[in-house]
Structures are given as structure tokens and as C-alpha cells.
Amino acid sequence: MSQLATPSRLSRTDIERVVRDVLSGHLAGSTGKRTEQPNPLMVNISARHVHLSQEHVEVLFGAGSQLTVFKPLYQEGYFAANETVAVVGPRLRMIANVRVLGPCRGASQVELAFTDGISLGIDLPVKISGDLAGTPGCVLVGPKGVIELQSGVIRAMRHVHMGPDDLDYFKCQNGDHLQLKIHSPGCTTILEDVVVRASKEVKLEVHLDTDEGNAVNLDRATHVELIKPEKCGCKH
Ligand SMILES: [Zn+2]
């Protein structure tokens, strides 16, 4: 007889483990597989881009100018604009033709990959979009004018847009950190700290930047999955 079969020897941990094993076995047996994910998971690369206030659109592209649609984005109502600007760093290094995304926002913001920051000479902080306090600035040059941003240049923190059904399914809430596993030939990777950005009218979509997308060879990925990490001791 095994040690575990003697009730007096069973520790609380043993009992919990046995119960857990039985329950998970039972659930797997009864349902066959997990509940279906309510929405397909899209993982897209956000190439470097700029968000502009309407006021800045008019400075850069002329009084009365409006952004015009070049290509709709996956999220309803958002688009890549025909308009582009040059982003100039502190040592006059420049990246030309950076796409503006619409619609306009309250505050202008420049989202770059680390590699872009290195070539511009800007030490990019990793920030959730819109969290611009204390971030570095740059100069934006358009066909009709120039804007000097005092702040607003960031590397956007990798994130996943989730609607109510997705929050339910993954049992998480706005601001939680998930993991994204990308299965790619030769470079399967788990990205941590994929921050949940919840809103009502949104499609399930992960945004990575070009550095991240290239590192995991996203173009060749065969499968992607979001994973809720076990609670760990560290604070993030
Ligand atoms: Zn996004």
C-alpha cells in the first residue's frame, strides 16, 4: 500500500493536490476541451506612428486640414492616414515619412520602437499609450509647419485590447499583465507584461512594435496564445 493511501499520513497539501487532480481530470473528461475562446486572437505589429491633436494637424498640414483615410485599421473607426511627418531627434537625426494614425486625439504622441530611439538619439520610456508625463519630446515636421513636442515620445508597452467577453473568458481586468506565446519556426517565444487594455467596443487584438514582432518572427508564426500567468512574487 502506498503511503498516500494511509489517511493519517495525508497532509493538507496532499489532499488538495489529489482533489485538484480528480477535479481537473473530471472536467477534462466531461467537456472534452476548454470553453471556446469567444473571439479570434489577432496579433498585429504597430509600426512607428504618430497621433496628433487637431490643432497640430492644422499647424503641420495647413489651416483647416483634416486627416484623410489611407487604410482602415483592424479596430473599427481607426485608420492610417495619408498624412506623414518627419520625426527629428535632439541631435537633428531624423526619421522621414512616419505615418499619422487617426482619428485625432487630445494630445499628440509619437510611438517608436527601441531601434528607432537609438537611431534618433532618444532614450524611449516604455509607456502605456496616453501616459505621457515626463516622457521625452521631439520635433515634428510637416509640409506646412513644424511642432516642437515637449513630451509624448514613447515605446508603447505591448498590450492586448479586450472587450467584455474576452475579459470574462481570460478572467482578467484592465491593467492586468498576460503572457503571449508565439510559436514560430526556430524562435518560439513567450512575451510577458502584455498589458490588458479593456474597453467596450473593441476587437481582441495584441499590439507589438516592430522590434518585438521581428524578434519573434511574427510573419512566420503558426500559432499564438494568450496565457494568464500564475501569480508570482514580483511586483509588476
Ligand atoms: Zn493598441
Coordinates of C-alpha atoms and ligand atoms in Angstrom, one line a residue:
M1 CA 0.0 0.0 0.0
S2 CA 1.3 3.4 -0.8
Q3 CA 1.9 6.0 1.8
L4 CA -0.8 8.2 0.3
A5 CA -3.4 5.6 0.9
T6 CA -3.0 5.8 4.7
P7 CA -5.4 8.6 5.7
S8 CA -3.4 9.5 8.8
R9 CA -0.3 10.3 6.7
L10 CA -2.1 12.6 4.3
S11 CA -1.1 16.2 4.6
R12 CA -3.4 19.0 3.7
T13 CA -1.2 19.7 0.6
D14 CA -1.6 16.1 -0.5
I15 CA -5.3 16.3 -0.1
E16 CA -5.5 19.5 -2.1
R17 CA -3.4 18.0 -4.8
V18 CA -5.5 14.9 -5.1
V19 CA -8.7 16.8 -5.2
R20 CA -7.3 19.2 -7.8
D21 CA -6.2 16.2 -10.0
V22 CA -9.5 14.5 -9.7
L23 CA -11.5 17.7 -10.5
S24 CA -9.4 18.7 -13.5
G25 CA -9.5 15.1 -14.8
H26 CA -13.2 15.1 -14.4
L27 CA -13.6 18.4 -16.1
A28 CA -11.4 17.4 -19.0
G29 CA -13.4 14.1 -19.3
S30 CA -16.8 15.7 -19.2
T31 CA -16.3 18.7 -21.6
G32 CA -13.6 17.3 -23.8
K33 CA -11.8 20.6 -24.0
R34 CA -11.9 24.1 -22.6
T35 CA -14.7 26.5 -23.4
E36 CA -14.3 28.1 -26.8
Q37 CA -12.5 31.4 -26.9
P38 CA -15.2 33.9 -27.8
N39 CA -13.2 35.9 -30.3
P40 CA -10.2 35.1 -32.6
L41 CA -6.9 36.4 -31.4
M42 CA -5.3 38.9 -33.7
V43 CA -1.6 39.8 -33.2
N44 CA -0.5 42.9 -35.1
I45 CA 2.6 44.9 -35.4
S46 CA 2.2 48.6 -34.8
A47 CA 4.8 50.2 -37.0
R48 CA 6.2 53.5 -35.8
H49 CA 3.4 56.1 -35.9
V50 CA 2.2 59.5 -34.7
H51 CA -1.1 60.5 -33.1
L52 CA -1.9 64.2 -33.5
S53 CA -4.3 66.7 -31.9
Q54 CA -6.5 68.6 -34.5
E55 CA -4.5 71.7 -33.6
H56 CA -1.2 70.1 -34.6
V57 CA -2.7 68.7 -37.8
E58 CA -3.5 72.3 -38.8
V59 CA 0.0 73.5 -38.0
L60 CA 1.7 70.7 -39.8
F61 CA -0.6 70.4 -42.8
G62 CA -2.2 73.8 -43.1
A63 CA -5.2 75.7 -41.5
G64 CA -8.5 73.8 -41.8
S65 CA -6.7 70.5 -42.7
Q66 CA -8.2 67.2 -41.7
L67 CA -6.6 63.8 -41.6
T68 CA -7.6 61.7 -44.6
V69 CA -8.0 57.9 -44.7
F70 CA -5.3 55.8 -46.3
K71 CA -6.2 52.5 -44.8
P72 CA -8.7 51.4 -42.1
L73 CA -7.1 49.6 -39.1
Y74 CA -8.4 46.4 -37.6
Q75 CA -10.2 48.3 -34.8
E76 CA -13.4 49.9 -36.0
G77 CA -13.2 53.6 -36.7
Y78 CA -9.3 53.8 -36.6
F79 CA -7.2 54.4 -39.7
A80 CA -3.8 55.0 -41.1
A81 CA -3.9 58.5 -42.6
N82 CA -2.4 59.6 -45.9
E83 CA -0.5 62.2 -43.9
T84 CA 3.0 61.6 -42.7
V85 CA 5.5 63.7 -40.8
A86 CA 9.3 63.6 -40.2
V87 CA 10.3 62.9 -36.6
V88 CA 13.5 64.8 -35.6
G89 CA 15.6 63.9 -32.5
P90 CA 17.8 66.0 -30.3
R91 CA 20.9 65.7 -32.5
L92 CA 19.0 66.5 -35.7
R93 CA 18.8 62.9 -36.7
M94 CA 15.5 62.2 -38.5
I95 CA 13.1 59.5 -39.5
A96 CA 11.1 60.6 -42.6
N97 CA 7.6 59.6 -43.6
V98 CA 6.2 58.5 -40.2
R99 CA 2.5 57.6 -40.7
V100 CA -0.1 59.6 -38.8
L101 CA -3.0 57.4 -37.3
G102 CA -6.5 58.8 -37.0
P103 CA -8.8 60.0 -35.7
C104 CA -7.2 62.9 -33.8
R105 CA -6.5 62.8 -30.1
G106 CA -6.4 65.3 -27.3
A107 CA -2.6 65.2 -27.1
S108 CA -0.1 64.4 -29.8
Q109 CA 2.0 61.3 -29.2
V110 CA 4.9 59.5 -31.1
E111 CA 5.2 55.7 -30.8
L112 CA 8.6 54.3 -31.9
A113 CA 10.4 51.0 -31.5
F114 CA 13.7 50.9 -29.4
T115 CA 15.7 50.7 -32.6
D116 CA 14.1 54.0 -33.8
G117 CA 15.0 55.6 -30.5
I118 CA 18.6 54.5 -30.9
S119 CA 18.9 56.0 -34.3
L120 CA 17.2 59.2 -33.2
G121 CA 19.2 59.5 -30.0
I122 CA 16.1 59.4 -27.8
D123 CA 16.0 57.2 -24.7
L124 CA 12.5 55.8 -25.1
P125 CA 10.5 55.1 -22.0
V126 CA 8.1 52.1 -22.2
K127 CA 4.7 53.5 -21.5
I128 CA 1.0 52.7 -21.9
S129 CA -0.4 54.9 -24.7
G130 CA -1.6 58.2 -23.3
D131 CA 0.6 58.1 -20.2
L132 CA 2.9 60.9 -21.3
A133 CA 4.1 62.6 -18.1
G134 CA 7.8 63.0 -18.0
T135 CA 8.4 61.5 -21.4
P136 CA 10.9 63.0 -23.9
G137 CA 9.9 65.3 -26.7
C138 CA 10.9 65.7 -30.4
V139 CA 10.3 67.9 -33.4
L140 CA 7.7 67.0 -35.9
V141 CA 8.0 68.4 -39.4
G142 CA 5.1 68.5 -41.9
P143 CA 4.7 70.1 -45.3
K144 CA 3.2 73.3 -43.9
G145 CA 4.8 73.7 -40.4
V146 CA 6.8 72.4 -37.5
I147 CA 5.8 71.4 -34.0
E148 CA 8.1 71.1 -31.1
L149 CA 6.7 68.5 -28.7
Q150 CA 7.9 68.9 -25.1
S151 CA 6.9 65.3 -24.3
G152 CA 5.0 62.4 -25.9
V153 CA 7.6 60.2 -27.4
I154 CA 7.3 56.6 -26.1
R155 CA 7.8 53.0 -26.9
A156 CA 4.2 51.7 -26.5
M157 CA 4.0 49.0 -23.9
R158 CA 3.0 45.7 -25.6
H159 CA -0.8 45.4 -24.9
V160 CA -3.9 43.5 -25.7
H161 CA -7.2 45.2 -26.5
M162 CA -10.1 43.3 -24.9
G163 CA -13.8 43.6 -24.8
P164 CA -16.2 42.3 -22.1
D165 CA -16.4 38.8 -23.5
D166 CA -12.6 38.5 -23.6
L167 CA -12.2 39.8 -20.1
D168 CA -14.7 37.1 -18.9
Y169 CA -13.0 34.3 -20.8
F170 CA -9.5 35.1 -19.7
K171 CA -10.7 36.1 -16.2
C172 CA -8.8 39.4 -16.2
Q173 CA -9.3 43.1 -16.0
N174 CA -7.9 46.3 -17.3
G175 CA -4.3 46.7 -16.4
D176 CA -3.6 43.0 -15.8
H177 CA -0.4 41.6 -17.3
L178 CA -0.8 38.5 -19.5
Q179 CA 1.7 36.4 -21.5
L180 CA 1.7 35.9 -25.2
K181 CA 3.2 32.8 -26.6
I182 CA 4.2 33.0 -30.2
H183 CA 5.0 29.7 -31.9
S184 CA 7.4 30.5 -34.8
P185 CA 9.9 28.2 -36.5
G186 CA 13.1 28.4 -34.6
C187 CA 12.2 31.2 -32.3
T188 CA 9.1 30.4 -30.3
T189 CA 8.9 33.0 -27.5
I190 CA 6.7 34.0 -24.6
L191 CA 6.4 37.7 -24.2
E192 CA 5.5 38.8 -20.7
D193 CA 3.9 42.0 -19.5
V194 CA 1.3 42.2 -22.2
V195 CA -1.0 44.7 -20.5
V196 CA -4.8 44.4 -20.8
R197 CA -6.5 47.5 -22.2
A198 CA -10.2 47.0 -21.7
S199 CA -13.0 48.8 -23.5
K200 CA -16.5 48.0 -24.5
E201 CA -16.3 48.4 -28.3
V202 CA -13.1 46.7 -29.2
K203 CA -11.9 43.6 -31.0
L204 CA -9.5 41.2 -29.4
E205 CA -6.1 42.3 -30.7
V206 CA -2.5 42.3 -29.4
H207 CA -0.2 45.2 -30.5
L208 CA 3.5 44.7 -30.6
D209 CA 6.1 47.0 -32.1
T210 CA 8.4 46.2 -35.0
D211 CA 11.3 45.2 -32.7
E212 CA 9.1 42.7 -30.9
G213 CA 7.4 41.4 -34.0
N214 CA 10.7 40.9 -35.8
A215 CA 12.3 39.2 -32.7
V216 CA 9.6 36.6 -32.6
N217 CA 9.3 36.3 -36.4
L218 CA 5.6 37.1 -36.3
D219 CA 5.2 36.8 -40.0
R220 CA 6.0 33.1 -39.9
A221 CA 4.2 32.4 -36.6
T222 CA 2.0 29.3 -36.8
H223 CA 0.1 29.8 -33.6
V224 CA -0.4 32.5 -30.9
E225 CA -1.9 32.1 -27.5
L226 CA -2.6 34.4 -24.6
I227 CA -1.8 32.9 -21.2
K228 CA -2.8 34.2 -17.8
P229 CA 0.4 33.8 -15.7
E230 CA 0.5 32.2 -12.3
K231 CA 0.8 34.8 -9.6
C232 CA 4.4 35.4 -8.9
G233 CA 6.1 37.2 -6.1
C234 CA 7.5 40.1 -8.0
K235 CA 5.7 43.4 -8.4
H236 CA 4.7 44.4 -11.9
Ligands
ZN1 ZN -3.2 49.2 -29.4

